[in-house]
Amino acid sequence: MTESSLAAGPLQIFYTVSFPEAQAHYVDIEMDIKGLAQNQLTLKMPVWTPGSYLVREYAKNVESFTAEHNGKAVNVTKTRKNAWQIATQGLTSVKVKYRVYGNEISVRTNFIDASHGFLSPAGTFIYPDGRLNLPSTIHIKPYKNWDKVSTSLASVNNDAFTVTAPNYDILFDSPIEVGNQDIFGFDAAGVKYEVAMYGGGNYDKDRLKKDMTKIIEEETAIFGENPNKRYVFIVHNYQRGGGGLEHLSSTVLGASRDGYATESGYLGFLSLVAHEHFHLWNVKRLRPIALGPFDYDNENYTTNLWIAEGFTAYYDNLIVRRAQLNPVESYLKELTADMGTMDNTPGTRVQPLSQSSYDAWIKGYRPDENSINTGISYYTKGSIIGMLLDLEIINDTKGAKSLDDVMRYMYNEYYKTKKRGYTDAEFKAGLEKFAGKNLDDFYKKYINGVDPVNYDQYLGYAGYHVVNDLEGSNNPTLGATYVNAAGHVRVATVLRGTAAWKDGINVYDEITAIDGAEVHDPKTMLDGKKVADKISVSIIRDGLPMTIPVTLLRNTQVRYRIESLPNVTPQQMTVRNKWLKIQ
Ligand SMILES: [Zn+2]
């Protein structure tokens, strides 16, 4: 219990958000709190934002924190990295002021400059400790000529610049874009959609409306309902942009402003739309039990991000395929890219998928030069696991059911009926219900173990098999990756088990010569060498030149292709057509 949770009366909270120094990346917040009847009030800022599993320490951007009552200063004591205690004895109201610096371009951090203000609410609004259930009202005063606000929060009295949140979980889940963004809308699956484009770009609005509608309809059909009345896509277009963050009734997408005109760039954007929008069900509503109600002070651990993120990553490209926007061959190519990425990551044989999820906070979101050897992304492997399970269910039911049925069942059973998240065992039971078999062995091998995936078994159900184009090749390699800056070849990663690993080439070594011949390009430095050759690698390590003897080993990296089997049976064709919605 905290002192503020002892408060008797309801607090009324009103924020004023202004941008007097937007050009210097600041947003100014005033928080008016009325209805106080307590000696002390602790105000807190979340340390992380849901959907992005890293403690970001948002409070580090807060400055000039003061409190006053009728113009008279009220004492403030900092009591935790993200907490301020206000001496409210004898007061019924207090005005708190602070500024937040925001100059990090990402979908989960504030960014403010003269052209727009993007507010990630968890990093912007402080809340009364223990009172996440309280509603609040936010009035926004734009900078200079800014004239629009885009957010899923409801406006008050039709004033677009005044919005309200019924509680803090919803406020923290509702990003706000303020500026001169290009806004367009459309209706899909009975919901009003709004797209707010910041940063310009060569997008075709009519084409986007048409294709986004198809994606939304495909996804709504999986879950059987679209629970929002209104949904907002906030899109940040940059020279090179990417990434996305899901929310309950909105999402923030990063895109490249010139990327819409190429086929691959456009499909990539649609896949991002499909991914973040799919999350409005998977993770925002159908969720692992640890992900809500949230602890905004600490890490929230779950072993299920391979479902929340991995399955969403599986569905993103698949939905674009099913909407008939991506040809089968090109979809299969994307799948093989994921399979290759996974199998070329030595960490996939070290870290089980459930642990990749659990340790997202310290590993996935904090990668270092050795991450490739110690871990596997729950996006990459989770998406492959989603594919295996989908194929398993479609095959077992002769095309009657698929992973879609599991998702819809789990959504109805846990989000709608039980109104809580699912446990590991409950999701497994949901999968088993539709696969019609016990998945103990599957979980032992692929979720809690590190067995190599038997692709051919599962793709075989759909009459496909995998070909590794590098199988049997006898090319030598050091087994490192490099950064090549102006002809200086520096080692970026050393892959576990390779020649570089065994013979002691290190990350950050600069490779200057091989067998006395100067090295300026890692692509050609082994020209003329063979597997088992003993070579001398001259390096500079920490400023000191040295030579390291290395025995070259065979390159064991894979490059996959999915091919149709020569004779496809009717059952295999049924599975294939259902899986890829081939019409
Ligand atoms: Zn995601």
XYZ file of C-alpha atoms and ligand atoms in Angstrom:
584
model
C 0.000 0.000 0.000
C 1.139 3.551 -0.560
C 0.106 6.763 1.090
C -1.801 7.921 -1.949
C -3.844 4.734 -2.130
C -5.223 5.698 1.288
C -6.759 8.826 -0.199
C -10.489 8.920 0.271
C -11.854 11.320 -2.351
C -11.596 10.930 -6.097
C -8.821 13.033 -7.626
C -9.507 15.095 -10.713
C -6.564 15.275 -13.049
C -6.117 17.731 -15.869
C -2.961 17.982 -17.979
C -1.957 20.905 -20.163
C 0.590 19.973 -22.818
C 2.435 22.776 -24.611
C 5.469 23.152 -26.830
C 7.003 26.604 -26.218
C 10.434 25.196 -27.144
C 9.548 22.505 -29.654
C 12.544 23.527 -31.772
C 14.800 22.453 -28.871
C 12.908 19.150 -28.441
C 10.882 19.987 -25.329
C 7.309 19.355 -24.310
C 6.056 21.203 -21.225
C 3.522 19.554 -18.948
C 1.293 21.076 -16.306
C -0.677 18.664 -14.183
C -3.552 20.082 -12.140
C -4.747 17.768 -9.407
C -7.912 18.581 -7.473
C -9.764 16.753 -4.713
C -6.711 16.124 -2.526
C -7.236 15.013 1.068
C -3.905 13.512 2.011
C -0.623 14.528 3.579
C 1.504 13.360 0.737
C 1.048 12.433 -2.899
C 3.547 10.358 -4.863
C 3.640 10.899 -8.608
C 5.393 8.402 -10.864
C 6.478 7.961 -14.450
C 6.552 4.453 -16.005
C 10.043 3.021 -16.635
C 8.915 1.177 -19.793
C 6.106 1.130 -22.314
C 4.088 -2.021 -23.029
C 5.033 -3.733 -26.281
C 8.682 -2.748 -26.008
C 10.313 -4.979 -23.424
C 13.118 -2.795 -22.155
C 13.414 -0.589 -19.075
C 13.911 2.733 -20.831
C 14.084 4.950 -17.747
C 11.779 7.558 -19.244
C 12.212 9.716 -16.118
C 15.765 10.523 -17.236
C 14.223 13.010 -19.686
C 12.249 14.886 -17.003
C 13.545 18.227 -15.695
C 12.461 21.421 -13.895
C 9.969 19.522 -11.757
C 8.042 21.848 -9.413
C 4.770 21.886 -7.490
C 2.690 24.878 -6.377
C -0.605 25.815 -4.800
C -2.145 29.178 -5.666
C 1.225 30.318 -6.964
C 3.091 29.261 -3.788
C 5.769 26.588 -4.000
C 4.960 23.189 -2.485
C 7.777 20.911 -1.314
C 8.822 18.085 -3.679
C 11.110 15.182 -2.698
C 12.451 12.660 -5.187
C 11.909 9.197 -3.615
C 12.789 6.819 -6.434
C 14.335 7.160 -9.902
C 10.822 7.644 -11.289
C 8.907 9.023 -8.270
C 8.282 12.475 -6.799
C 6.639 12.959 -3.416
C 4.582 16.133 -3.012
C 3.841 17.543 0.463
C 0.102 18.094 0.064
C -0.844 18.390 3.747
C -3.715 20.850 4.131
C -4.108 21.321 0.366
C -7.078 20.367 -1.789
C -5.303 21.043 -5.062
C -1.802 21.249 -6.488
C -0.288 22.228 -9.809
C 2.771 20.223 -10.891
C 4.996 21.428 -13.717
C 7.802 19.632 -15.539
C 9.466 19.498 -18.905
C 10.344 16.428 -20.945
C 13.160 16.309 -23.484
C 12.368 14.209 -26.556
C 14.872 13.810 -29.352
C 14.956 10.068 -30.040
C 13.356 8.970 -33.297
C 11.575 5.703 -32.576
C 8.025 4.431 -32.241
C 8.280 4.232 -28.432
C 10.060 7.436 -27.445
C 9.096 11.092 -27.541
C 10.292 13.125 -30.455
C 9.654 16.838 -30.639
C 11.015 19.391 -33.074
C 9.686 22.399 -34.951
C 7.920 20.119 -37.465
C 5.899 17.936 -35.061
C 5.475 16.511 -31.599
C 5.149 12.786 -31.076
C 4.260 11.821 -27.512
C 4.733 8.322 -26.189
C 2.448 8.706 -23.155
C 4.388 6.386 -20.804
C 7.366 8.700 -21.238
C 5.301 11.888 -20.936
C 2.607 11.685 -18.257
C 3.215 11.129 -14.552
C 0.455 9.460 -12.538
C -0.588 9.269 -8.867
C 0.985 6.146 -7.400
C -1.545 3.384 -6.848
C -4.270 5.208 -8.792
C -3.916 3.824 -12.324
C -7.702 3.567 -12.443
C -8.190 7.363 -12.481
C -9.450 9.194 -15.559
C -7.677 12.282 -16.828
C -8.192 15.049 -19.349
C -5.426 16.419 -21.579
C -5.473 19.790 -23.264
C -2.906 20.262 -26.027
C -1.545 23.661 -27.049
C 0.251 23.198 -30.349
C 3.471 24.930 -31.377
C 3.178 27.816 -33.885
C 1.288 26.633 -36.985
C 0.597 23.040 -35.931
C -3.073 22.412 -36.503
C -3.825 18.713 -35.981
C -3.894 16.099 -33.245
C -4.013 12.376 -34.054
C -4.710 9.920 -31.249
C -7.176 7.174 -30.402
C -8.151 9.033 -27.193
C -11.671 10.449 -27.326
C -11.949 14.201 -27.766
C -13.976 16.299 -25.326
C -16.848 18.459 -26.638
C -15.640 17.966 -30.214
C -12.470 19.907 -29.406
C -9.689 17.971 -31.150
C -7.140 19.583 -28.818
C -8.785 18.283 -25.642
C -8.864 14.530 -25.137
C -9.705 12.253 -22.274
C -8.519 8.866 -21.022
C -10.727 6.681 -18.803
C -7.686 5.342 -16.905
C -3.894 5.305 -17.059
C -3.570 1.928 -18.786
C -5.462 3.433 -21.706
C -3.613 6.754 -21.539
C -0.233 4.954 -21.629
C -1.524 2.917 -24.562
C -2.591 5.912 -26.663
C 0.231 7.777 -28.412
C -0.420 11.349 -29.524
C 0.806 12.990 -32.720
C 0.594 16.808 -32.961
C 1.567 18.795 -36.038
C 0.588 19.211 -39.680
C 0.303 15.523 -40.559
C -1.539 14.397 -43.670
C -4.707 12.647 -42.468
C -6.955 10.330 -44.436
C -9.633 7.889 -43.406
C -11.637 4.884 -44.547
C -14.103 2.365 -43.128
C -13.159 -1.300 -42.886
C -14.812 -4.214 -41.075
C -17.296 -1.784 -39.544
C -14.584 0.365 -37.930
C -13.536 3.949 -38.685
C -9.859 3.995 -39.608
C -7.680 7.079 -39.657
C -4.146 7.289 -41.077
C -1.932 10.196 -39.966
C 1.146 10.551 -42.165
C 4.028 12.632 -40.822
C 7.071 13.433 -42.922
C 5.662 13.201 -46.449
C 6.370 10.363 -48.853
C 5.457 8.883 -52.187
C 2.420 6.962 -50.902
C -0.717 6.548 -52.977
C -3.662 7.160 -50.634
C -6.259 5.367 -52.748
C -4.092 2.295 -53.136
C -3.338 2.277 -49.404
C -7.013 2.595 -48.481
C -7.891 -0.333 -50.735
C -5.054 -2.605 -49.621
C -5.231 -1.747 -45.922
C -8.961 -2.542 -46.047
C -8.196 -6.005 -47.453
C -5.663 -6.641 -44.687
C -8.036 -5.459 -41.969
C -10.828 -7.651 -43.319
C -8.580 -10.744 -43.482
C -7.494 -10.214 -39.881
C -10.988 -9.488 -38.584
C -12.181 -12.761 -40.160
C -9.625 -14.695 -38.065
C -10.914 -13.393 -34.744
C -14.549 -13.032 -35.744
C -14.903 -9.454 -34.519
C -13.148 -6.100 -34.618
C -13.462 -4.712 -31.085
C -12.685 -1.033 -31.823
C -15.044 1.650 -33.044
C -12.184 3.799 -34.220
C -8.516 2.966 -34.908
C -5.608 5.283 -35.729
C -2.430 4.531 -37.691
C 0.257 7.120 -36.877
C 2.942 6.788 -39.556
C 6.333 8.455 -39.259
C 8.014 8.755 -42.648
C 11.750 9.323 -42.513
C 14.613 9.026 -44.950
C 15.103 5.559 -43.537
C 12.406 4.514 -41.107
C 11.066 1.274 -39.753
C 9.579 -0.549 -36.814
C 6.206 -0.325 -35.191
C 4.533 -0.370 -31.804
C 1.102 -1.807 -31.170
C -1.582 -0.235 -29.011
C -5.162 -1.083 -28.095
C -6.824 1.233 -30.633
C -3.900 2.648 -32.562
C -0.378 1.936 -33.694
C 2.762 3.882 -34.557
C 4.647 2.815 -37.677
C 8.050 3.897 -38.952
C 8.444 3.979 -42.733
C 10.834 5.209 -45.409
C 9.305 8.147 -47.205
C 10.510 6.981 -50.631
C 9.780 3.310 -49.975
C 6.162 3.182 -51.126
C 6.998 3.269 -54.830
C 8.961 0.007 -55.037
C 7.140 -3.313 -54.922
C 9.258 -4.684 -52.089
C 9.073 -1.427 -50.121
C 5.309 -1.289 -50.519
C 4.834 -4.949 -49.527
C 7.108 -4.334 -46.543
C 4.881 -1.466 -45.439
C 1.725 -3.565 -45.855
C 3.334 -6.324 -43.844
C 4.092 -3.818 -41.057
C 0.478 -2.622 -41.178
C -0.675 -6.256 -40.944
C 1.713 -6.937 -38.063
C 0.814 -4.028 -35.806
C -2.889 -4.246 -36.569
C -2.920 -7.994 -35.793
C -1.615 -7.083 -32.345
C -4.871 -5.323 -31.489
C -6.084 -8.870 -30.858
C -2.864 -10.840 -30.259
C -1.150 -9.285 -27.199
C -3.364 -6.226 -26.647
C -6.421 -8.362 -25.844
C -5.488 -12.045 -26.161
C -2.369 -11.885 -23.999
C 0.087 -13.830 -21.861
C -1.026 -13.606 -18.237
C 2.056 -11.571 -17.229
C 1.244 -8.786 -19.688
C -1.517 -6.977 -17.852
C -2.306 -5.460 -15.484
C 1.149 -3.983 -15.981
C 3.767 -3.169 -13.407
C 5.094 0.135 -14.759
C 8.006 0.186 -12.280
C 9.664 -3.083 -13.270
C 10.211 -5.728 -15.925
C 7.120 -7.864 -16.667
C 8.378 -11.375 -17.442
C 6.705 -13.797 -19.825
C 7.864 -16.931 -21.646
C 5.219 -16.340 -24.333
C 6.522 -13.572 -26.585
C 7.018 -16.279 -29.233
C 3.198 -16.332 -29.386
C 2.558 -12.612 -28.863
C 5.285 -11.472 -31.276
C 6.330 -14.619 -33.156
C 2.822 -15.615 -34.240
C 2.124 -11.984 -35.156
C 5.273 -12.023 -37.287
C 4.065 -15.281 -38.868
C 0.698 -13.780 -39.683
C 1.971 -10.430 -41.019
C 3.338 -11.717 -44.334
C 0.748 -14.487 -44.457
C -2.124 -11.979 -44.237
C -0.629 -9.942 -47.088
C -0.403 -13.206 -49.041
C -3.971 -14.217 -48.169
C -5.213 -10.773 -49.216
C -3.794 -11.767 -52.635
C -1.374 -8.836 -52.485
C 1.761 -10.987 -52.570
C 2.277 -13.896 -55.034
C 2.889 -17.367 -53.563
C 6.498 -17.546 -54.848
C 7.404 -14.251 -53.239
C 5.749 -15.282 -49.948
C 7.698 -18.553 -49.915
C 10.882 -16.580 -50.502
C 10.185 -14.509 -47.376
C 9.664 -17.696 -45.387
C 12.968 -19.144 -46.539
C 14.715 -15.917 -45.556
C 13.446 -16.365 -41.967
C 14.408 -20.033 -41.954
C 17.892 -19.151 -43.196
C 18.297 -16.372 -40.634
C 17.376 -18.769 -37.861
C 19.654 -21.595 -38.956
C 22.574 -19.231 -39.611
C 22.296 -17.927 -36.039
C 24.450 -20.135 -33.771
C 22.426 -18.922 -30.759
C 19.424 -20.927 -31.981
C 21.257 -24.021 -30.750
C 21.891 -22.391 -27.350
C 18.789 -20.487 -26.231
C 15.325 -22.099 -26.132
C 12.460 -20.012 -27.522
C 10.708 -19.674 -24.146
C 13.931 -18.262 -22.660
C 14.411 -15.853 -25.551
C 11.051 -14.422 -24.546
C 11.763 -14.349 -20.816
C 15.120 -12.621 -21.248
C 13.933 -10.080 -23.854
C 14.591 -7.349 -21.268
C 18.281 -8.129 -20.883
C 19.131 -9.924 -24.122
C 16.784 -9.333 -27.076
C 16.505 -5.606 -26.403
C 20.134 -5.258 -25.367
C 22.069 -6.985 -28.117
C 25.856 -7.022 -28.138
C 28.588 -8.429 -30.369
C 28.058 -11.960 -29.027
C 24.237 -12.033 -29.197
C 24.246 -14.002 -32.433
C 26.044 -16.833 -30.601
C 23.889 -16.866 -27.485
C 20.329 -16.199 -28.509
C 17.579 -16.462 -31.080
C 14.923 -13.865 -31.837
C 11.445 -14.847 -30.654
C 10.170 -13.039 -33.743
C 12.139 -15.168 -36.197
C 11.814 -18.537 -34.514
C 8.328 -17.805 -33.145
C 7.134 -17.085 -36.657
C 8.584 -20.386 -37.921
C 6.955 -22.248 -35.023
C 3.660 -20.567 -35.974
C 4.079 -21.940 -39.490
C 4.815 -25.477 -38.253
C 1.760 -25.479 -35.985
C -0.469 -24.006 -38.693
C 0.622 -26.724 -41.146
C 0.224 -29.407 -38.476
C -3.378 -28.376 -37.726
C -4.363 -27.920 -41.376
C -2.925 -31.346 -42.204
C -4.436 -33.132 -39.198
C -7.891 -31.744 -39.978
C -7.590 -32.242 -43.752
C -7.964 -28.521 -44.337
C -10.949 -27.994 -42.028
C -9.074 -26.070 -39.308
C -5.926 -23.993 -38.978
C -4.002 -21.874 -36.479
C -6.744 -19.249 -37.079
C -9.152 -21.445 -35.139
C -6.754 -21.611 -32.189
C -6.389 -17.825 -32.157
C -10.161 -17.248 -32.320
C -10.839 -19.857 -29.640
C -8.186 -18.410 -27.292
C -9.463 -14.854 -27.888
C -13.022 -15.865 -27.016
C -12.058 -18.097 -24.116
C -9.508 -15.858 -22.347
C -10.051 -12.267 -23.439
C -13.827 -12.293 -23.756
C -15.031 -14.988 -21.354
C -12.425 -15.321 -18.605
C -11.250 -11.703 -19.023
C -7.629 -12.511 -18.245
C -4.409 -13.578 -19.901
C -3.460 -17.190 -20.671
C -0.802 -19.319 -19.004
C 1.775 -21.405 -20.902
C -0.257 -24.558 -20.250
C -3.513 -22.949 -21.389
C -2.109 -21.863 -24.733
C -0.611 -25.305 -25.269
C -3.991 -26.871 -24.477
C -5.601 -24.544 -27.040
C -3.142 -25.692 -29.698
C -3.653 -29.360 -28.772
C -7.434 -28.978 -28.970
C -7.187 -28.146 -32.675
C -4.136 -30.247 -33.564
C -5.975 -33.204 -32.034
C -2.773 -34.458 -30.441
C -0.459 -34.040 -27.498
C 2.271 -31.481 -28.159
C 4.615 -32.417 -25.280
C 7.276 -33.613 -27.671
C 6.907 -30.533 -29.930
C 7.301 -28.212 -26.931
C 10.237 -30.233 -25.610
C 12.045 -29.954 -28.946
C 11.135 -26.514 -30.246
C 9.833 -24.313 -27.405
C 11.818 -25.425 -24.378
C 14.615 -27.133 -26.298
C 16.978 -26.246 -29.110
C 16.436 -29.070 -31.611
C 16.928 -28.170 -35.281
C 13.592 -27.772 -37.042
C 12.540 -30.523 -39.405
C 11.101 -28.261 -42.127
C 10.459 -31.021 -44.632
C 8.105 -32.847 -42.278
C 5.798 -29.829 -42.031
C 6.218 -28.279 -45.480
C 5.707 -31.790 -46.827
C 2.088 -31.632 -45.635
C 1.609 -28.900 -48.268
C 3.627 -30.728 -50.922
C 6.759 -28.647 -50.505
C 10.305 -29.349 -49.417
C 13.373 -27.267 -48.608
C 16.509 -27.125 -50.737
C 19.741 -25.716 -49.298
C 21.621 -24.179 -52.227
C 24.881 -24.170 -50.244
C 24.649 -27.863 -49.306
C 27.853 -29.618 -50.252
C 29.682 -26.432 -51.195
C 33.310 -26.488 -50.158
C 33.999 -22.793 -49.720
C 36.371 -21.829 -46.912
C 35.489 -19.092 -44.438
C 36.859 -17.450 -41.331
C 33.337 -17.315 -39.924
C 33.254 -13.662 -38.985
C 31.273 -10.626 -40.110
C 32.992 -7.334 -40.802
C 32.635 -3.598 -40.915
C 34.555 -2.196 -43.835
C 35.312 1.498 -43.351
C 37.440 3.086 -46.079
C 39.322 -0.161 -46.726
C 39.846 -0.933 -43.032
C 38.344 -4.344 -42.353
C 37.233 -4.677 -38.751
C 35.687 -7.811 -37.234
C 32.100 -7.186 -36.085
C 31.078 -10.671 -34.933
C 32.792 -14.043 -34.634
C 30.425 -16.956 -35.168
C 30.565 -19.819 -32.695
C 32.423 -22.904 -33.891
C 34.083 -21.297 -36.917
C 37.771 -20.967 -37.803
C 37.893 -17.435 -36.393
C 36.267 -18.655 -33.158
C 38.570 -21.671 -32.756
C 41.818 -19.930 -33.647
C 41.161 -16.713 -31.748
C 40.283 -13.904 -34.144
C 38.396 -11.421 -31.957
C 35.643 -8.895 -32.399
C 37.155 -5.423 -33.070
C 40.362 -6.901 -34.570
C 41.352 -5.070 -37.747
C 42.459 -7.560 -40.398
C 45.362 -5.989 -42.299
C 46.814 -8.911 -44.317
C 46.385 -12.602 -45.089
C 49.562 -14.563 -45.887
C 51.270 -11.189 -46.321
C 48.789 -9.825 -48.907
C 47.099 -6.606 -47.790
C 43.392 -6.857 -47.018
C 40.981 -4.081 -47.979
C 37.857 -6.070 -48.781
C 36.529 -9.018 -46.761
C 34.697 -10.380 -49.837
C 37.907 -11.122 -51.715
C 40.439 -11.701 -48.946
C 40.166 -15.514 -49.125
C 40.294 -15.726 -52.945
C 42.356 -18.752 -53.976
C 42.248 -20.362 -50.512
C 40.814 -23.790 -49.771
C 39.222 -25.576 -46.803
C 41.968 -26.866 -44.427
C 44.527 -24.321 -45.685
C 46.704 -22.974 -42.882
C 46.913 -19.201 -43.266
C 48.499 -16.299 -41.366
C 46.085 -13.537 -40.492
C 47.760 -10.216 -39.654
C 45.665 -8.079 -37.364
C 45.822 -4.956 -35.250
C 44.327 -5.495 -31.807
C 44.154 -2.600 -29.375
C 46.767 -0.782 -31.440
C 49.229 -3.692 -31.487
C 50.075 -5.612 -34.676
C 50.113 -9.408 -34.416
C 49.797 -12.471 -36.607
C 47.415 -15.334 -35.888
C 47.694 -18.764 -37.556
C 44.265 -19.964 -38.714
C 43.132 -23.241 -40.278
C 40.298 -22.504 -42.689
C 37.055 -24.442 -42.243
C 34.134 -25.111 -44.559
C 31.374 -22.517 -44.697
C 28.372 -24.242 -43.103
C 25.903 -21.382 -43.633
C 22.636 -22.292 -45.368
C 20.663 -20.642 -48.177
C 17.192 -22.119 -48.511
C 14.631 -22.395 -51.240
C 11.147 -23.923 -50.932
C 10.265 -26.155 -53.879
C 7.185 -28.109 -54.771
C 7.529 -31.903 -54.477
C 7.413 -33.691 -57.857
C 4.118 -35.463 -57.170
C 1.670 -33.510 -55.053
C -1.235 -35.549 -53.667
C -4.792 -34.161 -53.435
C -4.465 -33.987 -49.611
C -1.224 -31.996 -49.964
C -2.921 -29.664 -52.439
C -5.815 -29.165 -50.011
C -3.345 -28.203 -47.256
C -1.424 -25.886 -49.589
C -4.516 -24.077 -50.835
C -5.898 -23.598 -47.346
C -2.551 -22.465 -45.937
C -1.757 -19.903 -48.634
C -5.358 -19.098 -49.624
C -4.671 -20.014 -53.212
C -7.842 -19.230 -55.136
Zn 4.986 -7.021 -32.897
